[in-house]
Short mmCIF file of C-alpha atoms in Angstrom, two decimals:
data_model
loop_
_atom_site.label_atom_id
_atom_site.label_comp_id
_atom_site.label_asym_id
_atom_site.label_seq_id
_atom_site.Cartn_x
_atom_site.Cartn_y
_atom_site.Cartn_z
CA UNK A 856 64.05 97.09 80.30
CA UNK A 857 65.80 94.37 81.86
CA UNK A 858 69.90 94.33 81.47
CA UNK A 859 72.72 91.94 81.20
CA UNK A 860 74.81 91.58 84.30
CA UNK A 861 77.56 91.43 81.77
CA UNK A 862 80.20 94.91 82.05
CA UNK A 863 80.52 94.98 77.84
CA UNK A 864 76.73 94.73 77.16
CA UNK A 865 76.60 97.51 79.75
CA UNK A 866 78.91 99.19 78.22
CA UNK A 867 77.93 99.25 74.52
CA UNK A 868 74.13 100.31 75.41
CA UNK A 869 75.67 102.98 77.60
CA UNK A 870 77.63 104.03 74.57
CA UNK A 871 74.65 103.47 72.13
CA UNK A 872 72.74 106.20 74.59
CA UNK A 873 75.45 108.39 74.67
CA UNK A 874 75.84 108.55 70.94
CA UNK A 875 71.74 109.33 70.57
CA UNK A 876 72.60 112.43 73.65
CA UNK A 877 70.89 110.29 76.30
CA UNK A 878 73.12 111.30 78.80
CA UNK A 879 71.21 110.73 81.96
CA UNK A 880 70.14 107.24 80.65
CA UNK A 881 73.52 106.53 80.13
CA UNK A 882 74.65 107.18 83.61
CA UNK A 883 71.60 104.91 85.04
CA UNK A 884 73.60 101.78 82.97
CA UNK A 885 76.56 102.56 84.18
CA UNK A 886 75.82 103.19 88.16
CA UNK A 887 73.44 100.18 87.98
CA UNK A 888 76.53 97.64 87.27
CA UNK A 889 78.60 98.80 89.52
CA UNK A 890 76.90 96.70 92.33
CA UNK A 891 78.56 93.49 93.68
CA UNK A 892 81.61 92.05 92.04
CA UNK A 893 81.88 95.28 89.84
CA UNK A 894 81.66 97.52 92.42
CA UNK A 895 84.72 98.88 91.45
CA UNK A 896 84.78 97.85 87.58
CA UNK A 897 87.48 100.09 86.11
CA UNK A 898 85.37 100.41 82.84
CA UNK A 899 81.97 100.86 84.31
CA UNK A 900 83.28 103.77 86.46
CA UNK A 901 85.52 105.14 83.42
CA UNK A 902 82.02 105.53 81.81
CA UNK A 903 79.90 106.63 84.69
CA UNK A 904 82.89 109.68 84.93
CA UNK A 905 82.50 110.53 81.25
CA UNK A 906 78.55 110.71 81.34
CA UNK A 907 78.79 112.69 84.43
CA UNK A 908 81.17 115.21 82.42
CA UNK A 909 78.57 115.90 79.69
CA UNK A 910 79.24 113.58 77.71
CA UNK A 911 82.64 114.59 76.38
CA UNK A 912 85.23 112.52 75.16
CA UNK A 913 86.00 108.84 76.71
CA UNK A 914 87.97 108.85 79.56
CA UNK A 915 90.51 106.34 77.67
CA UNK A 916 91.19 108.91 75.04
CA UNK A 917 91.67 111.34 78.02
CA UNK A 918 93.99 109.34 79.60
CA UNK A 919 96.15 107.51 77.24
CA UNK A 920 96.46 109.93 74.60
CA UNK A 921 97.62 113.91 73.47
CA UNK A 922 96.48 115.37 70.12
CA UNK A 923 97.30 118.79 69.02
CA UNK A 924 95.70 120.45 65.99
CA UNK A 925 92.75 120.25 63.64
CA UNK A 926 90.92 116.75 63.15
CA UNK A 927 87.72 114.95 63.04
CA UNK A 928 86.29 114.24 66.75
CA UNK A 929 84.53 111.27 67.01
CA UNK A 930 80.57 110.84 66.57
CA UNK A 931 79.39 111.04 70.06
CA UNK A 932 82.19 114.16 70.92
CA UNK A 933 81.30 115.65 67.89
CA UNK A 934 77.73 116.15 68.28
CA UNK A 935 78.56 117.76 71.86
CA UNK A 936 81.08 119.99 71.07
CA UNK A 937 80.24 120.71 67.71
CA UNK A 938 81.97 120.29 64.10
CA UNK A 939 84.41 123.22 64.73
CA UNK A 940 87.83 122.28 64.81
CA UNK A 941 89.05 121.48 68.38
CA UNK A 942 92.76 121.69 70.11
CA UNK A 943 93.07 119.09 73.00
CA UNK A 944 96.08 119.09 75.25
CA UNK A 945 97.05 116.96 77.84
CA UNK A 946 98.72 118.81 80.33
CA UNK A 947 99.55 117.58 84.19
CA UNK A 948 96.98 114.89 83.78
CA UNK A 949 93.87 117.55 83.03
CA UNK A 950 92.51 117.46 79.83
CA UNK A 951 91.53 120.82 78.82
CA UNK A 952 89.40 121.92 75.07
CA UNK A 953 90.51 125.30 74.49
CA UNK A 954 87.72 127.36 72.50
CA UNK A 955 89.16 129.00 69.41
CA UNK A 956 89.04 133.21 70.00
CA UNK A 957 85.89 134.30 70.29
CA UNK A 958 83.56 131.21 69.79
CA UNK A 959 83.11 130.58 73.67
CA UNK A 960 82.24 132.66 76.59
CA UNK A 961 84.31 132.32 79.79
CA UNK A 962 80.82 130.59 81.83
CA UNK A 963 80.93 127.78 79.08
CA UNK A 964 84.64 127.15 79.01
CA UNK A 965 84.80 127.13 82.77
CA UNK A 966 81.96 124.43 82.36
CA UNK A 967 84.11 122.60 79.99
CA UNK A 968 86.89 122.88 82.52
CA UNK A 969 85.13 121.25 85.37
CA UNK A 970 83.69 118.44 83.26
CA UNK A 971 87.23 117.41 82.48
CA UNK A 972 88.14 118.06 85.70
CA UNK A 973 85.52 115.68 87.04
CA UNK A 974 86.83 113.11 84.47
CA UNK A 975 90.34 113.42 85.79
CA UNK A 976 89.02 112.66 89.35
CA UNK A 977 87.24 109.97 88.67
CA UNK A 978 90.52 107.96 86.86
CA UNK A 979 92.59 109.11 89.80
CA UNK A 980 90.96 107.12 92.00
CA UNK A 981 90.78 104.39 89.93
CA UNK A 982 94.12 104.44 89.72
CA UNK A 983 94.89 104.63 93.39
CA UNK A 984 92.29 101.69 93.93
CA UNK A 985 94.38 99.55 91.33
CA UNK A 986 97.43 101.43 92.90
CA UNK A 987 96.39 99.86 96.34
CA UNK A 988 95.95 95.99 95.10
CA UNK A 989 99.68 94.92 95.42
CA UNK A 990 100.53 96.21 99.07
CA UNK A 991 97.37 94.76 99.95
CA UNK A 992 97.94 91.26 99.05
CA UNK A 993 101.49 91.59 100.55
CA UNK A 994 100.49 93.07 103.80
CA UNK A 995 98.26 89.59 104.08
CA UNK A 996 101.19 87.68 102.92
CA UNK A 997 103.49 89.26 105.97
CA UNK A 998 100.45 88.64 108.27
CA UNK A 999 99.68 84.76 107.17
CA UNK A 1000 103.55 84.17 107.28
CA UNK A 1001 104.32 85.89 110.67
CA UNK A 1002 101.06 83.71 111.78
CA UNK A 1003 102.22 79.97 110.72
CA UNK A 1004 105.59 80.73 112.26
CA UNK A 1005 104.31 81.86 115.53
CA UNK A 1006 101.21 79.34 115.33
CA UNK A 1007 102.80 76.07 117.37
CA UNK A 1008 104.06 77.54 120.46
CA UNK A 1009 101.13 80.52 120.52
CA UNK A 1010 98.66 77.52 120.42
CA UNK A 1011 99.92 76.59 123.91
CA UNK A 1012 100.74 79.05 125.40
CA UNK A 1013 98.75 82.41 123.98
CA UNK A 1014 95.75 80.65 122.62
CA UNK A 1015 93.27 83.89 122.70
CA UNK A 1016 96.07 86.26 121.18
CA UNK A 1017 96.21 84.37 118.12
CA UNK A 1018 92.72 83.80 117.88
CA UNK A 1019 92.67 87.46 117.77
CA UNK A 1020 94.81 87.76 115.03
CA UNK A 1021 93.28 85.21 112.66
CA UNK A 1022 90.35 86.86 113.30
CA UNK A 1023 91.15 90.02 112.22
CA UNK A 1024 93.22 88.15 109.22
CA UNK A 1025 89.86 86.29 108.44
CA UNK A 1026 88.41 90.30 108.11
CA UNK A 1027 91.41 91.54 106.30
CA UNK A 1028 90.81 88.73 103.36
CA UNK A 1029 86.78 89.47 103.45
CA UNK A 1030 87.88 93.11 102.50
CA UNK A 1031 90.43 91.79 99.55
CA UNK A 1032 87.83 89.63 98.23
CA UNK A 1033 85.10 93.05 98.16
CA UNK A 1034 88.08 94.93 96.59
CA UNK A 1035 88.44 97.47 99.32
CA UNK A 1036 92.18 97.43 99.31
CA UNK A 1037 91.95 100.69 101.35
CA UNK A 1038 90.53 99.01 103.88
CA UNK A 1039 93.30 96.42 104.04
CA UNK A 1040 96.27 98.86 103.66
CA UNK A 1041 94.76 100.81 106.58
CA UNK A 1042 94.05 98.48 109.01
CA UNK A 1043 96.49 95.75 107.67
CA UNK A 1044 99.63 96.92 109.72
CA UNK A 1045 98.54 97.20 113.24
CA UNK A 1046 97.05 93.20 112.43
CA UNK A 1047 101.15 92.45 111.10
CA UNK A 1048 102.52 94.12 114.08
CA UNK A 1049 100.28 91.76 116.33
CA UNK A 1050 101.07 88.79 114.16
CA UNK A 1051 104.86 89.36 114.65
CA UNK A 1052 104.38 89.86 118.26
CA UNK A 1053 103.20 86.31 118.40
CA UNK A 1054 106.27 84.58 118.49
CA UNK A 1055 107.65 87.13 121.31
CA UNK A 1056 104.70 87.00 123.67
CA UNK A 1057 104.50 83.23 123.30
CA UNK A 1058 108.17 82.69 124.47
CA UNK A 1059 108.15 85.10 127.18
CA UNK A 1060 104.62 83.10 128.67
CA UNK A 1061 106.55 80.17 128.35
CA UNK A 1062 109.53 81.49 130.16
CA UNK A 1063 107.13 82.57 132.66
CA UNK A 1064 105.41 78.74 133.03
CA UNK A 1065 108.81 77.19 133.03
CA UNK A 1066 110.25 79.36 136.18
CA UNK A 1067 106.97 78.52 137.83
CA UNK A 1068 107.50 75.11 137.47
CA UNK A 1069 111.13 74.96 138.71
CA UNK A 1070 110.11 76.74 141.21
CA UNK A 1071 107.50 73.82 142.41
CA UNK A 1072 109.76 71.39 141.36
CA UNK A 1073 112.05 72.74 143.71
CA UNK A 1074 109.69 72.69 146.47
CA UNK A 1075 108.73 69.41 145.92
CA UNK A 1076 111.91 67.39 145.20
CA UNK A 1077 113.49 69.07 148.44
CA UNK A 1078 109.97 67.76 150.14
CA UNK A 1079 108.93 64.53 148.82
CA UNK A 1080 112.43 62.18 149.99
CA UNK A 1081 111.97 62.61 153.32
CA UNK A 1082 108.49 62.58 153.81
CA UNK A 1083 108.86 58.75 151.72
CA UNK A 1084 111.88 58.19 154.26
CA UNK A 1085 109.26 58.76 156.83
CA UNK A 1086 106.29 56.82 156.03
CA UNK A 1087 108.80 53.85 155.12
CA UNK A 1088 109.93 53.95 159.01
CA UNK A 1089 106.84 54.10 160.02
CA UNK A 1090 105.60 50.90 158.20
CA UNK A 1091 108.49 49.22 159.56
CA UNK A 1092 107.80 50.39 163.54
CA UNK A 1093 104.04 49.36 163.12
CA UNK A 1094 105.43 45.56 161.49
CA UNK A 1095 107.25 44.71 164.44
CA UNK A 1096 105.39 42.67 167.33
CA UNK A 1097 106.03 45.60 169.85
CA UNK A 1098 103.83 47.73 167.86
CA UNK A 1099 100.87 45.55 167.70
CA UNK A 1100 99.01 47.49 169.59
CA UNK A 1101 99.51 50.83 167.94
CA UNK A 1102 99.16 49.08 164.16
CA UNK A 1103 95.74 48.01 164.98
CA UNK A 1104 93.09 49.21 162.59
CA UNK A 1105 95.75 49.69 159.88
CA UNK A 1106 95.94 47.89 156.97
CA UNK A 1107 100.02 47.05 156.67
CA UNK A 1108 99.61 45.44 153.83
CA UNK A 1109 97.90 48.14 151.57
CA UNK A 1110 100.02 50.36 153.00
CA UNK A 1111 103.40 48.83 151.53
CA UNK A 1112 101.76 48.45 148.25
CA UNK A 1113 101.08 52.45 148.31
CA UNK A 1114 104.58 53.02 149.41
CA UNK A 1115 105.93 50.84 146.59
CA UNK A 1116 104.02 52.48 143.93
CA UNK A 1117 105.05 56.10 145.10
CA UNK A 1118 108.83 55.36 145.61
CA UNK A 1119 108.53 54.21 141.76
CA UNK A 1120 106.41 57.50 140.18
CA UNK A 1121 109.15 59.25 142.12
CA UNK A 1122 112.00 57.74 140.05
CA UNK A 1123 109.75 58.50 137.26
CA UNK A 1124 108.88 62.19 138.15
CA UNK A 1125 113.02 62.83 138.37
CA UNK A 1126 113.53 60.74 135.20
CA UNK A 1127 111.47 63.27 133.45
CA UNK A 1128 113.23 65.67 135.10
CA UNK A 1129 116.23 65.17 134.19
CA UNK A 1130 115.48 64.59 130.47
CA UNK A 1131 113.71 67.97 130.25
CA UNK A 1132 110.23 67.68 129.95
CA UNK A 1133 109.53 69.97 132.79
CA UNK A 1134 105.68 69.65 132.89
CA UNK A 1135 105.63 65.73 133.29
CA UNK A 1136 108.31 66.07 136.37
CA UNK A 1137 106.03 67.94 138.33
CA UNK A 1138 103.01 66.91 137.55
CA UNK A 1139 104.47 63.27 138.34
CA UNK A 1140 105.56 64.48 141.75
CA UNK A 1141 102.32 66.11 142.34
CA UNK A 1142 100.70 62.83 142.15
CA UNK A 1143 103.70 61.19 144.56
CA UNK A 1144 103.21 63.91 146.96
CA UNK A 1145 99.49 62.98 147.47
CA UNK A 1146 99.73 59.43 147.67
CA UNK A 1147 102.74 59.95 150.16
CA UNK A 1148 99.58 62.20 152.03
CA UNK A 1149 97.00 59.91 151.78
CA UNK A 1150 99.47 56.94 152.78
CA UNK A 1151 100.51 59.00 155.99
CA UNK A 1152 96.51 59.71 157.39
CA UNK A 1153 96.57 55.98 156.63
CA UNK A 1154 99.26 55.66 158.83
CA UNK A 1155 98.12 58.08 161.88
CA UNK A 1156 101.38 59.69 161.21
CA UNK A 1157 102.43 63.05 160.38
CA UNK A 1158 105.22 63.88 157.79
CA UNK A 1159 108.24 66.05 158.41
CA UNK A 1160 106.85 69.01 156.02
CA UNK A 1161 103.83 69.44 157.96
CA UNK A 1162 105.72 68.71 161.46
CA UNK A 1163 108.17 71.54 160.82
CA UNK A 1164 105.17 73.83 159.48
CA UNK A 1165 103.92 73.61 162.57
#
């Protein structure tokens, strides 16, 4: 017999087969909708629970109610525990049928007893599951928050770590959407504590770039003016008539042009410098210190730098 997806149609045949003492039948409804999106379907498992117990009284009347003294059980109960009169207690959150004196042996009432017991297990952890919904979500909410603050500078300068992280966000939200809270509340914190650790590890590899970079701009600002100084000399001692000789085979010309250009990305590089932006300084005096190179082999020269290394 084929069955609606739907959690009430699934419900009412499971009822319909519990009323005619189908028990087992009934418990094949219920554990076949709880696949998918009703994996965890508070009302399929409610039902599965109260099969499982023998078919004794619904878990909702378990749960949300206490009645004490004589009255009419309903059709299904009825018919399994019989048309005496009943007293049901609710007591600690187990729901207990006493036998009146003498109408039960102890094997049957400890039967009774675990059936209700079973019941009262099964609604606990539906309750914890439900329980577990709202730290859940906000664990993800710390996590995506901690994540868009830290995202701009870990993008430069921690690119893998917070790939990481959204990764393991990306896994978090699979298991909301599946309804395994548990999953989230467990491994949800060690992902925050690594999201908020963004922002820290990304300043402190910045830190780290920026003192390596003052430390070659250093180098290179205390480098580059003389070595200029000393390639402009030298196009000025191979212009002169005396040096005609000794300029042969160079081409004067190209070489002022190169000098001209570098003297000017060296105002540039300390420009830059001076307004900050770190990164274009010395990567503007790394290009002035190989032109100044290339204009020097050009020149049959050799620069103070490498003279004094020497």
């Amino acid at each position: 017999m084929e069955i609606s997806g739907n959690v009430d149609a699934r419900r009412r045949l499971a009822e319909e087969l519990f009323d005619r003492g189908q028990y087992d039948a009934a418990i094949e409804v219920y554990q076949g909708g709880l696949k998918g999106i009703f994996e965890h379907d508070p009302t399929l498992l409610l039902g599965a629970a109260r099969e499982l117990g023998g078919g004794e009284p619904r878990a909702e009347e378990i749960l949300g109610r206490r009645e004490v003294g004589p009255g009419a059980l309903s059709p299904g109960a009825g018919r399994v525990a019989g048309a005496r009169e009943t007293r049901i207690e609710l007591e600690s959150g187990a729901c207990i049928a006493r036998p009146p004196p003498g109408e039960e042996i102890p094997m049957q009432f400890a039967h009774r007893v675990a059936r209700y017991a079973l019941i009262s297990a099964a609604a606990i952890i539906l309750v914890a599951c439900a329980s577990q919904k709202e730290p859940a979500q906000r664990l993800m909410n710390n996590i995506e928050t901690a994540v868009a603050a830290a995202s701009s500078e870990a993008a430069k300068y921690i690119p893998d770590r917070l790939a990481d992280v959204q990764r393991k966000l990306i896994a978090l939200k699979a298991s909301f959407a599946k309804q395994d809270y548990a999953a989230v509340v467990t491994g949800g914190p060690a992902v925050l504590n690594e999201a908020q650790g963004l922002a820290t590890a990304a300043a402190a590899k910045k830190d780290e770039i920026l003192k390596a970079r003052n430390d070659e701009w250093a180098a290179l600002s205390a480098a580059l003016p003389p070595d200029l100084i000393a390639v402009q000399n030298r196009v000025d001692l191979l212009s002169k008539k005396s040096s005609k000789k000794a300029a042969a085979g160079i081409d004067l010309a190209a070489a002022k042009d190169g000098l001209s250009e570098a003297n000017s990305l060296w105002s540039k590089a300390q420009a830059a410098f001076a307004a900050g932006t770190m990164e274009e300084a010395v990567n503007t005096a790394k290009d002035v210190k190989a032109r100044v190179e290339a204009l020097a082999n050009a020149l049959k020269m050799d620069l103070p730098a490498a003279a004094a290394a020497q």
